[in-house]
Short mmCIF file of C-alpha atoms and ligand atoms in Angstrom, two decimals:
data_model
loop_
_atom_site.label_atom_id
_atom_site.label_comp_id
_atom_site.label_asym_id
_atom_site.label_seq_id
_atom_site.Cartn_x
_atom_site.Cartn_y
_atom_site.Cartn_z
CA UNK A 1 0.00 0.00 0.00
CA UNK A 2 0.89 3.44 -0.99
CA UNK A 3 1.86 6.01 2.00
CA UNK A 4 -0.90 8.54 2.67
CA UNK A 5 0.02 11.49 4.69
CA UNK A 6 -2.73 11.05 7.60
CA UNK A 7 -1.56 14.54 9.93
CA UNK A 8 0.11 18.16 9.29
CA UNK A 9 1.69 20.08 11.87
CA UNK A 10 3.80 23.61 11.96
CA UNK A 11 5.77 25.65 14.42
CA UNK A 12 6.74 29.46 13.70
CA UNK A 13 8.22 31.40 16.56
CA UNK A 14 6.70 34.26 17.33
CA UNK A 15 9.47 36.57 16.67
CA UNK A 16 9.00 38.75 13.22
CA UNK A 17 11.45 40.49 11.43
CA UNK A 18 9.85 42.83 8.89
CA UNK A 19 11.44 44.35 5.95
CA UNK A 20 11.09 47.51 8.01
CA UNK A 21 13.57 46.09 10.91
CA UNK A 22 15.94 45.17 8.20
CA UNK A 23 15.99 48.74 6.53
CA UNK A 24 17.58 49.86 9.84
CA UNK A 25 20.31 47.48 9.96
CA UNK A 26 21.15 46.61 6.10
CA UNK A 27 21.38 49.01 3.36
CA UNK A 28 18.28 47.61 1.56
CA UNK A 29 14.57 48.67 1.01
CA UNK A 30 10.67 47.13 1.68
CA UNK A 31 9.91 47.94 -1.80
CA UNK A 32 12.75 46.30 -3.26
CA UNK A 33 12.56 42.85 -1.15
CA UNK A 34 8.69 42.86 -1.54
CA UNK A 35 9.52 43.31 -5.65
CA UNK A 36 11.76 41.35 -5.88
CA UNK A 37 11.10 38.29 -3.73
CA UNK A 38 7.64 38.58 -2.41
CA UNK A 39 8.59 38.71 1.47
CA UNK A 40 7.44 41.15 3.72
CA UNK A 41 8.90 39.44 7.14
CA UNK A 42 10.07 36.51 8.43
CA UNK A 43 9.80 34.81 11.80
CA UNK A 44 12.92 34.39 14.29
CA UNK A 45 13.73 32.21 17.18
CA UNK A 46 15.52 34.42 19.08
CA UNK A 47 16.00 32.45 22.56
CA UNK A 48 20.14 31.07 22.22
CA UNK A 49 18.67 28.83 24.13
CA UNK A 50 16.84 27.04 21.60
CA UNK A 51 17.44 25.34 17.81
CA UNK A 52 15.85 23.38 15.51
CA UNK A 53 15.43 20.64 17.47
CA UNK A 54 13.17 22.95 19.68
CA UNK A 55 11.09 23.72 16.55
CA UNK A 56 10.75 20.13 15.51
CA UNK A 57 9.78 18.47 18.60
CA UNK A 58 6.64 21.20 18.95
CA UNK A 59 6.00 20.33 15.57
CA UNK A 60 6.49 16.18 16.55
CA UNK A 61 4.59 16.82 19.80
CA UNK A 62 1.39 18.27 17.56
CA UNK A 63 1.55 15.95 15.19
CA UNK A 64 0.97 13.22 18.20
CA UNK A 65 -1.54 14.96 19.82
CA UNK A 66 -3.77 15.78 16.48
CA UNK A 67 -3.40 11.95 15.91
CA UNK A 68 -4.21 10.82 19.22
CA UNK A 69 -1.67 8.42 19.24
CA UNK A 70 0.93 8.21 22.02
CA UNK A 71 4.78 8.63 20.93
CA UNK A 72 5.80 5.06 21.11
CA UNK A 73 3.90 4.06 18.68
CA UNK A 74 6.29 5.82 16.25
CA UNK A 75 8.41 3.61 13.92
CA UNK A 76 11.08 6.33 12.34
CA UNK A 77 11.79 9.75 12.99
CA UNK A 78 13.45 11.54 9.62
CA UNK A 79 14.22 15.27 10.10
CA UNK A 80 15.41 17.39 7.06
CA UNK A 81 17.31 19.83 8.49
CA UNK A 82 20.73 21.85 7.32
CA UNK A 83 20.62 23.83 10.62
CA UNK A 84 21.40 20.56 12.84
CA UNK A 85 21.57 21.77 16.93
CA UNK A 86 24.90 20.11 16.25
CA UNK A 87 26.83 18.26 13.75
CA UNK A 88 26.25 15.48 15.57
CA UNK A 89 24.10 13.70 17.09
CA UNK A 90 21.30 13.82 14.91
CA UNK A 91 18.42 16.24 15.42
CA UNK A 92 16.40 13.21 14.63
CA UNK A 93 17.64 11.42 17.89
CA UNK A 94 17.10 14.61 19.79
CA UNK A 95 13.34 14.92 19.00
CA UNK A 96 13.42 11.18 19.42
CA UNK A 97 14.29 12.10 23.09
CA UNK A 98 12.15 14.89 23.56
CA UNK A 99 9.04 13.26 23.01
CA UNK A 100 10.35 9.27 24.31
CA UNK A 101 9.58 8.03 21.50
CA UNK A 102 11.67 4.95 22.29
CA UNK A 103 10.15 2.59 19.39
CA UNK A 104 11.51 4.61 16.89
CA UNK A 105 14.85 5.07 15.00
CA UNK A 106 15.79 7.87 14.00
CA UNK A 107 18.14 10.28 11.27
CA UNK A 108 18.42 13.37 9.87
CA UNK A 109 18.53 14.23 6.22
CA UNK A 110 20.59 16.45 4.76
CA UNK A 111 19.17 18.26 1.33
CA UNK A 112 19.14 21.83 2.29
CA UNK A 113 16.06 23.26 0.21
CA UNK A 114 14.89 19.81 -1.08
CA UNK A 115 14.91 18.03 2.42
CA UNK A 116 11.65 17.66 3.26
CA UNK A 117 10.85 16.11 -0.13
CA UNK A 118 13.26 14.02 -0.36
CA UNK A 119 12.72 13.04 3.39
CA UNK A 120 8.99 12.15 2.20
CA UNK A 121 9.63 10.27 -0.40
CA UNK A 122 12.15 8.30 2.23
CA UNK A 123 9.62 7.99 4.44
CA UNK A 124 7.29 7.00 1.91
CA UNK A 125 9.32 3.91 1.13
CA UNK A 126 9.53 2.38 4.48
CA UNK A 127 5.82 2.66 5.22
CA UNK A 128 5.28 1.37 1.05
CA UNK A 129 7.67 -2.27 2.14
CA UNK A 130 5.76 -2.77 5.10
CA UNK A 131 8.68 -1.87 7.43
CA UNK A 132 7.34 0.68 9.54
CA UNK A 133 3.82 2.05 10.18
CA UNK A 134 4.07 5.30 11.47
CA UNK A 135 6.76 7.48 10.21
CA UNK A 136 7.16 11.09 11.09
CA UNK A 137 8.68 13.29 8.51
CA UNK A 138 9.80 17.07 9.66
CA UNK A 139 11.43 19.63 8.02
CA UNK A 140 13.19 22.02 10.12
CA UNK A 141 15.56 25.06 9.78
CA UNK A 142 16.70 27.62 12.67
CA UNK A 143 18.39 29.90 9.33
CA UNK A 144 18.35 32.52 11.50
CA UNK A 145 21.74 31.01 13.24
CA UNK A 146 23.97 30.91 9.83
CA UNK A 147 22.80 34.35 8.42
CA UNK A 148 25.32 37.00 7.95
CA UNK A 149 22.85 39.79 9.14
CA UNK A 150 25.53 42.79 7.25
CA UNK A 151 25.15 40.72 4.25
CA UNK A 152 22.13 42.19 2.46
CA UNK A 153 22.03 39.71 -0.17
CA UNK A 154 21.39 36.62 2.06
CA UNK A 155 19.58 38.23 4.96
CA UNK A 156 16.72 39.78 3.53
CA UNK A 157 15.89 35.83 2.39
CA UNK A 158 15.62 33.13 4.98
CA UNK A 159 13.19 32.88 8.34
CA UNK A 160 13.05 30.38 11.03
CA UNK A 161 10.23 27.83 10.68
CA UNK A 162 9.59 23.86 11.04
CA UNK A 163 6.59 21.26 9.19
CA UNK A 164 5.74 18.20 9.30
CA UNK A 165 3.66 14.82 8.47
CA UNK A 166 3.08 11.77 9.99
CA UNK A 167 3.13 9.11 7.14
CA UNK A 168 0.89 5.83 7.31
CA UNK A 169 -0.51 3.31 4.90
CA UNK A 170 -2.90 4.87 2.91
CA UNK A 171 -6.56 3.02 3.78
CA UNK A 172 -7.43 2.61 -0.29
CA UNK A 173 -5.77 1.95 -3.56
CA UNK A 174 -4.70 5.39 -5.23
CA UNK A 175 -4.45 7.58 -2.34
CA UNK A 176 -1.64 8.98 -0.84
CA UNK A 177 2.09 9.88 -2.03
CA UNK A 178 1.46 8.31 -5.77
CA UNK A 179 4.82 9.62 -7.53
CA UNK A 180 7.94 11.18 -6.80
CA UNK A 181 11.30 12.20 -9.21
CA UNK A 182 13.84 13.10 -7.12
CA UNK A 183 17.63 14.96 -8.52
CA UNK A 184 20.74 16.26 -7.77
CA UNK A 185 23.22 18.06 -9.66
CA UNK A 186 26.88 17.76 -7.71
CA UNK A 187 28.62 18.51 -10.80
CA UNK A 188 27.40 21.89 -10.89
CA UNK A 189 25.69 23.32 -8.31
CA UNK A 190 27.87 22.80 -4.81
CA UNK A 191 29.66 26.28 -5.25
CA UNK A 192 26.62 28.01 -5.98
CA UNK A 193 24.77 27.96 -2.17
CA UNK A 194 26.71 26.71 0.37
CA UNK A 195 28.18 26.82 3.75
CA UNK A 196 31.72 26.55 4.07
CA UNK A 197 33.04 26.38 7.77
CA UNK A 198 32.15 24.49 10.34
CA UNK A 199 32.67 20.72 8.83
CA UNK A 200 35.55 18.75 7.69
CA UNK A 201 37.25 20.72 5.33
CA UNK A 202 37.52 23.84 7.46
CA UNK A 203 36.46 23.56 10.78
CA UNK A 204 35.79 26.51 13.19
CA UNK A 205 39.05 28.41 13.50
CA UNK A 206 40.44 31.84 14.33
CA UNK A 207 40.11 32.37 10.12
CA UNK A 208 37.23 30.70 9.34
CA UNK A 209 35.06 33.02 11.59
CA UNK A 210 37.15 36.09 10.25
CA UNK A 211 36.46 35.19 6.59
CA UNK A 212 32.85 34.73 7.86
CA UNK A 213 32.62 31.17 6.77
CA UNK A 214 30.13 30.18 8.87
CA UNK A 215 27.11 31.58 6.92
CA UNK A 216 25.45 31.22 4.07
CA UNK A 217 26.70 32.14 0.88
CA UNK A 218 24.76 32.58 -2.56
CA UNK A 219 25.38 33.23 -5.46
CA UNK A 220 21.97 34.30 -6.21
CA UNK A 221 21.52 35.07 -9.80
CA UNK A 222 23.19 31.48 -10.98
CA UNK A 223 20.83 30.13 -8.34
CA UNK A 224 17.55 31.74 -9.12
CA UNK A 225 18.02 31.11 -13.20
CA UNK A 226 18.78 26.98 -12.51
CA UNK A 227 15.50 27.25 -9.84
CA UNK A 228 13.16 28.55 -12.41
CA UNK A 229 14.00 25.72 -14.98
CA UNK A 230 14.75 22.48 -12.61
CA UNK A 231 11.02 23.52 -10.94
CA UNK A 232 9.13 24.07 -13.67
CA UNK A 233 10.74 20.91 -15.69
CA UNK A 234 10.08 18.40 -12.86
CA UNK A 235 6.17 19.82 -12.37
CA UNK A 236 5.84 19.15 -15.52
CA UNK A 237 7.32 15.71 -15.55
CA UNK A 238 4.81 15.25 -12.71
CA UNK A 239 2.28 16.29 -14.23
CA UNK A 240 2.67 13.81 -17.86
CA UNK A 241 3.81 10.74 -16.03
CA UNK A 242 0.55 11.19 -14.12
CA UNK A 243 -1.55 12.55 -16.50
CA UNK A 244 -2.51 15.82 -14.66
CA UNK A 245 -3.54 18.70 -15.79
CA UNK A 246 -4.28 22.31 -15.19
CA UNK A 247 -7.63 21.08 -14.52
CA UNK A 248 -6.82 18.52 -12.43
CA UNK A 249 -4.29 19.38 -10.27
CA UNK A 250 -5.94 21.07 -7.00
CA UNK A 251 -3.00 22.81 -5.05
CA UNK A 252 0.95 23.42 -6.24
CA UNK A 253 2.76 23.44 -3.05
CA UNK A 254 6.23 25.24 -4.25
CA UNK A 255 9.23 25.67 -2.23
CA UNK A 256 9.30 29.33 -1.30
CA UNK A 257 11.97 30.48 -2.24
CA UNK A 258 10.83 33.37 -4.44
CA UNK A 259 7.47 34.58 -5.70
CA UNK A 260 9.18 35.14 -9.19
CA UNK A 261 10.58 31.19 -8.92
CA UNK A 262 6.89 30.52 -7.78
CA UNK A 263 5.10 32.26 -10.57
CA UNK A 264 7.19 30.92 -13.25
CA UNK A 265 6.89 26.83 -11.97
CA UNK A 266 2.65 27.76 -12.06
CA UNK A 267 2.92 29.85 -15.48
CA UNK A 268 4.91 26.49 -17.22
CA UNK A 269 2.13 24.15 -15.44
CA UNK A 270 -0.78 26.04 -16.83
CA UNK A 271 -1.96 26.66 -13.57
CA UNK A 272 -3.98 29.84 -12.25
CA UNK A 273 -3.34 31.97 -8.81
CA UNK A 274 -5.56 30.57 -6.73
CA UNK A 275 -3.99 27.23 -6.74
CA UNK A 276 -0.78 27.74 -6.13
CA UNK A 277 0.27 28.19 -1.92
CA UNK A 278 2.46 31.13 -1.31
CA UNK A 279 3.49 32.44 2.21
CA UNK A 280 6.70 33.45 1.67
CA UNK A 281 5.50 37.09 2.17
CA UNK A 282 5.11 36.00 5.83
CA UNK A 283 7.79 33.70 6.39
CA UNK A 284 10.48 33.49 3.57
CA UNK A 285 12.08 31.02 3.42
CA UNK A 286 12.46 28.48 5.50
CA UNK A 287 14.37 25.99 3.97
CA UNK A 288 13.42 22.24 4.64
CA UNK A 289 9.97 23.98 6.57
CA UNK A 290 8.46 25.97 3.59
CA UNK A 291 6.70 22.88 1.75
CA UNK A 292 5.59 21.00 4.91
CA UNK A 293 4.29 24.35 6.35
CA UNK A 294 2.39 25.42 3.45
CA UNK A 295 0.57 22.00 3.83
CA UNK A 296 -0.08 22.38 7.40
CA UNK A 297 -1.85 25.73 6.23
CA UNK A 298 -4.16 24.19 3.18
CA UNK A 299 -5.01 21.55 6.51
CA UNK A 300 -5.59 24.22 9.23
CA UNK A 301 -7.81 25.78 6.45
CA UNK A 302 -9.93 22.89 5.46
CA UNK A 303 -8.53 23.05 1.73
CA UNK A 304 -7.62 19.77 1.50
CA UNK A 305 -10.03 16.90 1.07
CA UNK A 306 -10.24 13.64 -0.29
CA UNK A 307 -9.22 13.58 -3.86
CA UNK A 308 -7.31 16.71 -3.85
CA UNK A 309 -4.31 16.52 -6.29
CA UNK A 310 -1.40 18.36 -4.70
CA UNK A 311 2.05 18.69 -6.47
CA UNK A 312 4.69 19.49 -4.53
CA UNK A 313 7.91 20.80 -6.01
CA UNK A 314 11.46 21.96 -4.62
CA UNK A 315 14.86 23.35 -5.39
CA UNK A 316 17.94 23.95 -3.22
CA UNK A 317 21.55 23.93 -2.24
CA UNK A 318 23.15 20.90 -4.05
CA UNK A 319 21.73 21.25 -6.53
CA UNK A 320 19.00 19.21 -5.31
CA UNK A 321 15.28 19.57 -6.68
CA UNK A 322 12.15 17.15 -6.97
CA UNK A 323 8.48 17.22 -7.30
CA UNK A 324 6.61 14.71 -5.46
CA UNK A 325 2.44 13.69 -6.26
CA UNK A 326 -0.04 13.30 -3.61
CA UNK A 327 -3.70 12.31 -3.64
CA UNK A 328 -4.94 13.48 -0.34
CA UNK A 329 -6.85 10.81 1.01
O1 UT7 B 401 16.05 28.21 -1.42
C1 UT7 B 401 17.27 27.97 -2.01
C2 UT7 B 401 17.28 28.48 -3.35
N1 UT7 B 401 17.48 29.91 -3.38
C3 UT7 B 401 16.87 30.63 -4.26
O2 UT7 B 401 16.07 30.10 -5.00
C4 UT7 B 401 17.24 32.09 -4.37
C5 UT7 B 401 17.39 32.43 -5.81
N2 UT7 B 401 17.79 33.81 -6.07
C6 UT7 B 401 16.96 34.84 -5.86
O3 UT7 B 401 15.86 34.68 -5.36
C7 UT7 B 401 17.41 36.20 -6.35
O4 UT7 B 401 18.57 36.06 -7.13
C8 UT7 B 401 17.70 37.22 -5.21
C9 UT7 B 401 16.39 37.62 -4.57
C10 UT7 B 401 18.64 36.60 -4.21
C11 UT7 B 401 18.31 38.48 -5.81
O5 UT7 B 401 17.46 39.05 -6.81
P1 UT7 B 401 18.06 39.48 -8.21
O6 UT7 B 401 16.94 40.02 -8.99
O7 UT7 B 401 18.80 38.30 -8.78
O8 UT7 B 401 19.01 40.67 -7.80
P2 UT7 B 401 20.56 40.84 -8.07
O9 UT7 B 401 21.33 39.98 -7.15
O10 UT7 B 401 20.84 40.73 -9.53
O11 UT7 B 401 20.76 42.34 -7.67
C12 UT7 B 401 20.14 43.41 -8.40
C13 UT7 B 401 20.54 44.72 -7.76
C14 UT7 B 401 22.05 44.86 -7.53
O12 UT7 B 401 22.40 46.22 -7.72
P3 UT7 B 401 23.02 46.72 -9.12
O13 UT7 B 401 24.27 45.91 -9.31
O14 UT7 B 401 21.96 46.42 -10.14
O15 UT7 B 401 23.24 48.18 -8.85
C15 UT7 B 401 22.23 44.49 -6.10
O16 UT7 B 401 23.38 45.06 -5.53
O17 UT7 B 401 19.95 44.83 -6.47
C16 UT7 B 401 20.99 45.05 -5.47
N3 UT7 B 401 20.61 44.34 -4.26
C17 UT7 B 401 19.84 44.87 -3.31
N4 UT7 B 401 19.26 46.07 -3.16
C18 UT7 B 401 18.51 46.32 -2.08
C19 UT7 B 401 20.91 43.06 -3.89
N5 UT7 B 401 20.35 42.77 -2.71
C20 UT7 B 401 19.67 43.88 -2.33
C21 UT7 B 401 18.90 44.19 -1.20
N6 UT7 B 401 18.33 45.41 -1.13
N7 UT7 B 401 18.68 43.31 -0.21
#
């Protein structure tokens, strides 16, 4: 049997940023953000105290109590996350721990942009062999903590923000996660978005934190023109191999990375306004939480019922993109 995803659950802080706040720190403008990428704030977890493991096990904890189920009867905890609390252990196990879920194994997955769909379609597969029957899939990122806040370029872009679904067997025959095409591109995208401090190669010194290697770097132009084709060529490859159509497809749920990205995937599909989910004014982006929290919205809004086509597309650091079809159930 297919895997259908049977609960949605987000976690935002409460903590916004507005375009505004960064027009007193950056030399940037509300006008040209809002133009130019569709965000008018972003939410930040402030408290040092807490990382995305904090955001994920709120977002674990609701998923549980919507469900009614109690946390051991959890088979696999995945979290997408490139914001780990730590390099190691997981975040996974963390969340694992937080809510004793001590049934369950447990790993993160690391896909920057593209987590959370590629951590679905892993989920997917263990529930699909019979191997597990409840499998919690979060995506999670505390961006806030590797953004360069002088750097105007990155800055007025990411927000801090977690999703997630819990994953079972799907109760009929052509329900649930139906299709997924999943890529990477190592051979040309790894110097285009990317972190470089803080692993193997150059871990934290006196000279990596001068030569501010422990944020996020983009080379945004190269990014934004391989986004806008690798999106709207896999929603489109979705869309044949299932034979959807503008018609038939209920709700894109895009990555949000940028309205323009956004508007181009839905102008290739065919596909009007009103059927495409777009926060990113609110939130920006979120990395692995913008396509699980977009789906915990179309839920919290009763947009969702059963039969709804969804298509669900990504692009990120990597490269790695993929669009993934569901049939609500
Ligand atoms: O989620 C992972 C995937 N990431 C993405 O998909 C992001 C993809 N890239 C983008 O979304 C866009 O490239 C950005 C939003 C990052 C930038 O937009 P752009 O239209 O590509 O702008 P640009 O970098 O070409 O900059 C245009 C101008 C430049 O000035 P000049 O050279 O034309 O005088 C920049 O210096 O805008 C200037 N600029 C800014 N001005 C005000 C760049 N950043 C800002 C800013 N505020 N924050």
């Amino acid at each position: 049997m297919k895997a259908a995803i049977s609960t949605t659950a987000k976690y935002l802080p409460e903590e916004v940023l507005s375009n505004k706040d960064l027009e007193r720190i950056l030399e940037t403008n509300d006008e040209w953000i809002r133009t130019r990428t569709g965000i008018s704030e972003r939410r930040i977890l402030r408290d040092p105290e807490k990382a995305t493991s904090y955001m994920a096990t709120e977002v674990a904890r609701m998923l549980l109590e919507k469900r009614g189920i109690c946390a051991d009867e959890i088979d696999l905890i995945i979290v997408a996350t490139m914001t780990p609390d730590m390099i190691f252990p997981s975040t996974a196990c963390l969340v694992q721990g937080n809510i004793q879920a001590k049934n369950a194994w447990a790993f993160d997955l690391s896909a920057a942009c593209s987590g959370f769909l590629y951590a679905l379609n892993t989920g997917a597969q263990f529930i699909e062999s019979g191997n597990c029957k409840k499998v919690m899939v979060i995506g999670a990122d505390k961006m806030s903590s590797i953004i360069d806040y002088t750097d105007r370029s990155t800055a007025i872009l990411f927000g801090d923000g977690a999703g997630g679904v819990l994953l079972e067997a799907a109760q009929e025959d052509g329900y649930g996660v139906l299709d997924a095409r999943l890529y990477s591109d190592g051979l040309n995208g790894p110097n285009h978005l990317l972190m470089r401090g803080g692993g193997s190669l150059h871990p934290a010194s006196h000279e990596t934190i001068d030569q501010h290697m422990h944020f996020i770097q983009q080379d945004g132009k190269q990014v934004f023109k391989a986004a806008v084709m690798a999106m709207a060529d896999v929603a489109e490859e979705i869309m044949q191999r299932n034979g959807l159509t503008s018609e038939t497809i209920d709700w894109l749920v895009p990555h949000q990375a940028n309205q323009r990205i956004i508007h181009a995937t839905a102008e290739r599909m065919g596909i009007t306004e009103e059927k495409v989910v777009m926060n990113i004014a609110h939130y920006g982006n979120t990395t692995a939480g913008t396509v699980p929290i977009c789906l915990a919205e179309l839920d919290e809004q009763g947009k969702l019922h059963k039969g709804s086509n969804l298509v669900l597309v990504s692009f990120g650091a990597g490269y790695t993109w993929g669009g993934i079809y569901v049939r609500w159930q």
